[in-house]
Coordinates of N, CA, C and O in Angstrom, one line a residue:
Q1 N -9.7 9.0 -14.0 CA -8.5 9.6 -13.4 C -8.6 9.5 -11.9 O -9.7 9.7 -11.3
V2 N -7.5 9.2 -11.3 CA -7.3 9.0 -9.8 C -6.1 9.7 -9.3 O -5.1 9.6 -9.9
Q3 N -6.3 10.4 -8.2 CA -5.2 11.1 -7.5 C -5.0 10.4 -6.2 O -6.0 10.2 -5.4
L4 N -3.7 10.1 -5.9 CA -3.4 9.4 -4.6 C -2.3 10.2 -3.9 O -1.3 10.6 -4.4
V5 N -2.5 10.3 -2.6 CA -1.6 11.1 -1.7 C -1.3 10.3 -0.5 O -2.2 10.0 0.3
E6 N -0.1 9.8 -0.3 CA 0.3 9.0 0.8 C 0.8 9.9 2.0 O 1.3 11.1 1.8
S7 N 0.7 9.4 3.2 CA 1.2 10.1 4.4 C 1.5 9.1 5.4 O 1.1 7.9 5.4
G8 N 2.3 9.5 6.5 CA 2.5 8.7 7.6 C 3.9 8.1 7.7 O 4.3 7.6 8.8
G9 N 4.7 8.2 6.7 CA 6.1 7.7 6.7 C 6.9 8.6 7.6 O 6.8 9.8 7.7
R10 N 7.9 7.9 8.4 CA 8.8 8.6 9.2 C 9.9 7.7 9.6 O 9.9 6.5 9.2
L11 N 10.8 8.2 10.5 CA 11.8 7.3 11.1 C 11.3 6.6 12.3 O 10.6 7.2 13.2
V12 N 11.5 5.3 12.4 CA 11.1 4.5 13.5 C 12.1 3.5 13.9 O 12.9 3.1 13.0
Q13 N 12.1 3.1 15.1 CA 13.1 2.1 15.6 C 12.6 0.7 15.2 O 11.4 0.5 15.1
A14 N 13.5 -0.2 15.0 CA 13.2 -1.6 14.8 C 12.3 -2.1 15.9 O 12.5 -1.8 17.0
G15 N 11.3 -2.9 15.5 CA 10.3 -3.4 16.4 C 9.1 -2.5 16.6 O 8.1 -2.9 17.2
G16 N 9.2 -1.3 16.1 CA 8.1 -0.3 16.2 C 7.0 -0.5 15.2 O 7.1 -1.5 14.4
S17 N 6.1 0.4 15.3 CA 4.9 0.3 14.3 C 4.7 1.7 13.7 O 5.1 2.7 14.2
L18 N 4.1 1.6 12.5 CA 3.6 2.8 11.8 C 2.4 2.5 11.0 O 2.1 1.3 10.7
R19 N 1.6 3.5 10.8 CA 0.4 3.3 10.0 C 0.5 4.4 8.8 O 0.5 5.6 9.1
L20 N 0.5 3.8 7.6 CA 0.5 4.7 6.4 C -0.9 4.9 6.0 O -1.8 4.0 6.1
S21 N -1.2 6.0 5.4 CA -2.5 6.3 4.8 C -2.3 6.8 3.4 O -1.3 7.4 3.0
C22 N -3.4 6.6 2.6 CA -3.4 7.1 1.2 C -4.7 7.6 1.0 O -5.8 6.8 0.9
A23 N -4.8 8.9 0.7 CA -6.1 9.5 0.4 C -6.3 9.5 -1.1 O -5.4 10.0 -1.9
A24 N -7.5 9.1 -1.6 CA -7.7 9.0 -3.0 C -8.8 10.0 -3.3 O -9.8 10.3 -2.6
S25 N -8.8 10.5 -4.6 CA -9.8 11.3 -5.1 C -9.9 11.0 -6.6 O -9.1 10.4 -7.2
G26 N -11.1 11.4 -7.2 CA -11.3 11.2 -8.6 C -12.4 10.1 -8.7 O -13.5 10.3 -8.2
R27 N -12.0 9.1 -9.4 CA -13.0 8.0 -9.6 C -13.5 7.4 -8.3 O -12.8 7.4 -7.3
T28 N -14.7 6.8 -8.3 CA -15.3 6.3 -7.2 C -14.4 5.2 -6.5 O -14.0 4.2 -7.1
F29 N -14.0 5.5 -5.3 CA -13.0 4.7 -4.6 C -13.3 3.3 -4.4 O -12.5 2.4 -4.5
S30 N -14.6 3.0 -4.2 CA -15.0 1.6 -4.0 C -15.1 0.8 -5.2 O -15.7 -0.3 -5.1
S31 N -14.7 1.3 -6.4 CA -14.9 0.5 -7.6 C -13.6 -0.1 -8.1 O -13.6 -0.7 -9.2
Y32 N -12.5 -0.1 -7.3 CA -11.3 -0.7 -7.8 C -10.4 -1.2 -6.7 O -10.6 -0.9 -5.6
A33 N -9.5 -2.1 -7.1 CA -8.5 -2.7 -6.1 C -7.4 -1.6 -5.8 O -7.1 -0.8 -6.7
M34 N -6.8 -1.8 -4.6 CA -5.7 -0.9 -4.3 C -4.6 -1.7 -3.7 O -4.7 -2.8 -3.3
G35 N -3.4 -1.1 -3.7 CA -2.3 -1.8 -3.1 C -1.2 -0.9 -2.6 O -1.3 0.4 -2.8
W36 N -0.2 -1.5 -1.9 CA 1.0 -0.8 -1.5 C 2.2 -1.5 -2.1 O 2.2 -2.8 -2.1
L37 N 3.1 -0.7 -2.6 CA 4.4 -1.2 -3.1 C 5.5 -0.4 -2.4 O 5.2 0.7 -1.9
R38 N 6.7 -0.9 -2.5 CA 7.8 -0.1 -1.9 C 9.1 -0.3 -2.8 O 9.2 -1.2 -3.5
Q39 N 9.9 0.7 -2.6 CA 11.2 0.7 -3.3 C 12.3 1.1 -2.4 O 12.3 2.2 -1.9
A40 N 13.2 0.2 -2.2 CA 14.4 0.5 -1.3 C 15.5 1.1 -2.2 O 15.5 0.8 -3.5
P41 N 16.5 1.8 -1.7 CA 17.6 2.3 -2.5 C 18.3 1.3 -3.2 O 18.7 0.2 -2.7
G42 N 18.5 1.5 -4.5 CA 19.2 0.5 -5.3 C 18.5 -0.8 -5.7 O 19.0 -1.7 -6.3
K43 N 17.2 -0.8 -5.3 CA 16.4 -2.0 -5.6 C 15.2 -1.7 -6.5 O 14.8 -0.5 -6.5
E44 N 14.6 -2.7 -7.0 CA 13.4 -2.5 -7.9 C 12.2 -2.4 -6.9 O 12.2 -2.8 -5.8
R45 N 11.2 -1.7 -7.5 CA 10.0 -1.6 -6.7 C 9.3 -3.0 -6.5 O 9.3 -3.8 -7.5
E46 N 8.8 -3.3 -5.3 CA 8.3 -4.6 -5.0 C 6.9 -4.5 -4.4 O 6.6 -3.5 -3.7
F47 N 6.1 -5.5 -4.7 CA 4.8 -5.6 -4.1 C 4.8 -5.8 -2.6 O 5.6 -6.6 -2.1
V48 N 3.9 -5.1 -1.9 CA 3.8 -5.3 -0.4 C 2.5 -6.0 -0.1 O 2.4 -7.0 0.6
A49 N 1.4 -5.3 -0.5 CA 0.0 -5.8 -0.1 C -1.0 -5.2 -1.1 O -0.8 -4.2 -1.7
A50 N -2.1 -5.8 -1.1 CA -3.2 -5.3 -2.0 C -4.5 -5.7 -1.3 O -4.6 -6.7 -0.5
V51 N -5.6 -5.0 -1.7 CA -6.9 -5.3 -1.1 C -8.0 -5.1 -2.3 O -7.8 -4.2 -3.1
S52 N -9.0 -5.9 -2.2 CA -10.0 -5.8 -3.2 C -10.9 -4.6 -2.9 O -10.8 -3.9 -1.9
W53 N -11.8 -4.3 -3.9 CA -12.6 -3.2 -3.8 C -13.4 -2.9 -2.5 O -13.5 -1.8 -2.1
G54 N -13.9 -4.0 -1.9 CA -14.7 -3.9 -0.7 C -13.9 -4.2 0.5 O -14.5 -4.0 1.7
G55 N -12.7 -4.6 0.4 CA -11.8 -4.8 1.6 C -11.8 -6.3 2.0 O -11.1 -6.6 3.0
S56 N -12.6 -7.1 1.4 CA -12.7 -8.5 1.9 C -11.6 -9.4 1.6 O -11.3 -10.4 2.3
N57 N -11.0 -9.1 0.5 CA -9.9 -10.0 0.0 C -8.6 -9.2 0.1 O -8.5 -8.1 -0.4
T58 N -7.6 -9.8 0.8 CA -6.3 -9.1 1.0 C -5.2 -10.1 0.5 O -5.3 -11.3 0.5
Y59 N -4.1 -9.5 0.1 CA -3.0 -10.2 -0.4 C -1.7 -9.6 0.1 O -1.6 -8.3 0.3
Y60 N -0.7 -10.4 0.4 CA 0.5 -9.9 1.1 C 1.8 -10.6 0.4 O 1.7 -11.8 0.1
A61 N 2.8 -9.9 0.4 CA 4.1 -10.5 0.1 C 4.6 -11.3 1.3 O 4.2 -11.0 2.4
D62 N 5.3 -12.4 1.0 CA 5.7 -13.3 2.1 C 6.6 -12.5 3.2 O 6.5 -12.8 4.3
S63 N 7.3 -11.5 2.7 CA 8.2 -10.8 3.6 C 7.5 -9.9 4.6 O 8.1 -9.6 5.7
V64 N 6.2 -9.7 4.4 CA 5.4 -8.8 5.4 C 4.2 -9.5 6.0 O 3.6 -9.0 6.9
K65 N 4.0 -10.8 5.6 CA 2.8 -11.5 6.0 C 2.9 -11.7 7.5 O 4.0 -12.1 8.1
G66 N 1.8 -11.4 8.3 CA 1.8 -11.5 9.7 C 2.3 -10.3 10.5 O 2.1 -10.2 11.7
R67 N 2.9 -9.4 9.7 CA 3.4 -8.1 10.4 C 2.6 -6.9 9.9 O 2.4 -5.9 10.6
F68 N 2.2 -6.9 8.6 CA 1.5 -5.8 8.0 C 0.1 -6.1 7.7 O -0.3 -7.3 7.5
T69 N -0.8 -5.1 7.8 CA -2.2 -5.3 7.5 C -2.7 -4.1 6.6 O -2.5 -3.0 7.0
I70 N -3.2 -4.5 5.5 CA -3.8 -3.5 4.6 C -5.3 -3.5 4.8 O -6.0 -4.5 5.1
S71 N -5.9 -2.3 4.7 CA -7.3 -2.1 4.9 C -7.7 -0.8 4.1 O -6.8 0.0 3.8
R72 N -9.0 -0.7 4.0 CA -9.5 0.5 3.3 C -10.8 0.9 3.9 O -11.6 0.1 4.5
D73 N -11.0 2.2 3.9 CA -12.3 2.8 4.4 C -12.9 3.5 3.2 O -12.5 4.6 2.8
N74 N -13.9 2.8 2.6 CA -14.5 3.4 1.3 C -15.3 4.7 1.6 O -15.5 5.5 0.7
A75 N -15.8 4.8 2.9 CA -16.5 6.0 3.2 C -15.6 7.3 3.3 O -16.0 8.4 3.1
K76 N -14.4 7.0 3.6 CA -13.4 8.1 3.7 C -12.4 8.2 2.5 O -11.5 9.0 2.5
N77 N -12.6 7.3 1.6 CA -11.7 7.2 0.4 C -10.2 7.1 0.7 O -9.4 7.8 0.2
T78 N -10.0 6.3 1.7 CA -8.7 6.2 2.2 C -8.2 4.7 2.3 O -9.0 3.8 2.8
L79 N -7.0 4.4 2.0 CA -6.3 3.2 2.1 C -5.3 3.3 3.2 O -4.7 4.3 3.4
Y80 N -5.1 2.1 4.0 CA -4.2 2.1 5.1 C -3.2 1.0 5.0 O -3.5 -0.1 4.3
L81 N -2.1 1.1 5.7 CA -1.2 0.0 5.8 C -0.6 0.1 7.2 O 0.1 1.0 7.6
Q82 N -1.1 -0.8 8.1 CA -0.6 -0.9 9.5 C 0.6 -1.8 9.4 O 0.6 -3.0 9.0
M83 N 1.8 -1.2 9.9 CA 3.0 -2.0 9.8 C 3.5 -2.2 11.3 O 3.8 -1.2 12.0
N84 N 3.6 -3.4 11.7 CA 4.1 -3.7 13.1 C 5.4 -4.5 13.0 O 5.8 -5.1 11.9
S85 N 6.1 -4.6 14.1 CA 7.4 -5.4 14.1 C 8.3 -5.0 13.0 O 8.8 -5.8 12.3
L86 N 8.5 -3.7 12.8 CA 9.3 -3.2 11.7 C 10.7 -3.6 11.8 O 11.3 -3.7 12.9
K87 N 11.3 -3.9 10.6 CA 12.7 -4.3 10.6 C 13.4 -3.3 9.7 O 12.9 -2.6 8.8
P88 N 14.8 -3.2 9.8 CA 15.5 -2.3 9.0 C 15.4 -2.6 7.5 O 15.4 -1.6 6.7
E89 N 15.1 -3.8 7.2 CA 14.9 -4.2 5.7 C 13.6 -3.7 5.2 O 13.3 -3.8 4.0
D90 N 12.7 -3.2 6.1 CA 11.5 -2.6 5.6 C 11.7 -1.1 5.1 O 10.8 -0.5 4.6
T91 N 12.9 -0.6 5.3 CA 13.2 0.8 4.9 C 13.0 0.9 3.4 O 13.6 0.2 2.6
A92 N 12.2 1.9 3.0 CA 11.9 2.1 1.6 C 11.0 3.3 1.4 O 10.4 3.8 2.4
V93 N 10.8 3.7 0.2 CA 9.7 4.6 -0.1 C 8.5 3.7 -0.4 O 8.6 2.8 -1.2
Y94 N 7.4 4.0 0.3 CA 6.2 3.3 0.1 C 5.2 4.0 -0.8 O 4.9 5.2 -0.5
Y95 N 4.7 3.3 -1.8 CA 3.7 3.9 -2.7 C 2.4 3.2 -2.6 O 2.3 2.0 -2.5
C96 N 1.3 4.0 -2.6 CA 0.0 3.4 -2.8 C -0.3 3.4 -4.3 O 0.2 4.3 -5.1
A97 N -1.1 2.5 -4.7 CA -1.4 2.3 -6.1 C -2.9 1.8 -6.3 O -3.4 1.1 -5.5
A98 N -3.4 2.3 -7.4 CA -4.8 1.8 -7.8 C -4.8 1.0 -9.1 O -4.1 1.4 -10.0
D99 N -5.6 0.0 -9.1 CA -5.8 -0.8 -10.3 C -7.3 -0.5 -10.7 O -8.2 -1.3 -10.3
T100 N -7.5 0.5 -11.5 CA -8.9 0.9 -11.8 C -9.5 0.0 -12.8 O -10.7 0.2 -13.1
K101 N -8.8 -1.0 -13.3 CA -9.4 -1.9 -14.3 C -10.0 -3.2 -13.6 O -10.6 -4.0 -14.3
S102 N -9.8 -3.3 -12.3 CA -10.2 -4.5 -11.6 C -10.7 -4.3 -10.3 O -10.3 -3.4 -9.5
W103 N -11.7 -5.2 -9.9 CA -12.3 -5.1 -8.5 C -11.3 -5.8 -7.6 O -11.3 -5.6 -6.3
Y104 N -10.5 -6.7 -8.1 CA -9.6 -7.6 -7.3 C -8.2 -7.4 -7.8 O -7.9 -7.1 -8.9
Y105 N -7.2 -7.7 -6.8 CA -5.8 -7.6 -7.2 C -5.5 -8.7 -8.3 O -6.0 -9.8 -8.2
S106 N -4.9 -8.2 -9.3 CA -4.7 -9.1 -10.5 C -3.6 -10.1 -10.3 O -3.4 -11.0 -11.1
G107 N -2.8 -9.9 -9.2 CA -1.6 -10.8 -9.0 C -0.3 -10.2 -9.7 O 0.8 -10.8 -9.5
Q108 N -0.5 -9.1 -10.4 CA 0.7 -8.5 -11.1 C 0.8 -7.1 -10.7 O -0.2 -6.3 -10.9
A109 N 1.9 -6.6 -10.1 CA 2.1 -5.3 -9.7 C 2.0 -4.4 -10.9 O 1.6 -3.2 -10.8
S110 N 2.3 -4.9 -12.1 CA 2.2 -4.1 -13.3 C 0.8 -3.7 -13.6 O 0.5 -2.9 -14.5
G111 N -0.2 -4.3 -13.0 CA -1.6 -4.0 -13.2 C -2.1 -2.7 -12.6 O -3.1 -2.1 -13.0
F112 N -1.3 -2.2 -11.7 CA -1.7 -0.9 -11.1 C -1.4 0.2 -12.1 O -0.4 0.3 -12.7
D113 N -2.5 1.1 -12.3 CA -2.3 2.1 -13.3 C -2.3 3.5 -12.8 O -2.1 4.5 -13.6
Y114 N -2.5 3.7 -11.5 CA -2.3 5.0 -10.8 C -1.4 4.9 -9.6 O -1.6 3.9 -8.9
W115 N -0.5 5.9 -9.4 CA 0.4 5.8 -8.3 C 0.5 7.1 -7.5 O 0.3 8.2 -8.1
G116 N 0.7 7.0 -6.2 CA 1.0 8.2 -5.5 C 2.4 8.6 -5.6 O 3.2 8.0 -6.3
Q117 N 2.8 9.6 -4.8 CA 4.2 10.2 -4.9 C 5.1 9.5 -4.0 O 6.3 9.7 -4.1
G118 N 4.6 8.7 -3.1 CA 5.4 7.9 -2.1 C 5.6 8.6 -0.8 O 5.6 9.9 -0.7
T119 N 5.9 7.9 0.2 CA 6.2 8.3 1.6 C 7.3 7.5 2.1 O 7.4 6.3 2.0
Q120 N 8.4 8.2 2.7 CA 9.6 7.5 3.2 C 9.4 6.9 4.5 O 8.9 7.5 5.5
V121 N 9.7 5.6 4.6 CA 9.8 4.9 5.9 C 11.2 4.4 6.2 O 11.8 3.8 5.3
T122 N 11.7 4.8 7.3 CA 13.1 4.5 7.6 C 13.1 3.8 9.0 O 12.5 4.3 10.0
V123 N 13.6 2.6 9.0 CA 13.6 1.8 10.2 C 15.1 1.7 10.7 O 15.9 1.1 10.0
S124 N 15.3 2.2 11.9 CA 16.7 2.2 12.4 C 16.9 0.9 13.3 O 16.0 0.5 13.9
S125 N 18.1 0.4 13.3 CA 18.4 -0.8 14.0 C 18.9 -0.5 15.4 O 19.2 0.7 15.8

């Protein structure tokens, strides 16, 4: 069992930066892959980024590559998403997720088996 709580979402102007955090509890944090996904109004949930158990392997959606950075601090049981050069199209509810079945991102968003409640990011133009 894993509990995930996101924080850091807020209103920001286009071109600005935000850092999201996700605090995890329950199962040993360093034993599974983690990721961020987002859902904009009227759209399906989409993959944003993922990181392997130790933080060495990272994966990004093309839409955020070069602007977002995913990282994790296993000593603090926390996942991060640094978002730079934000665009209005980044507006969404951001969810952190855990794939407790795998050390590495499986390549499928459906592989995540635990989810946080989400944090709202709004980028104004």
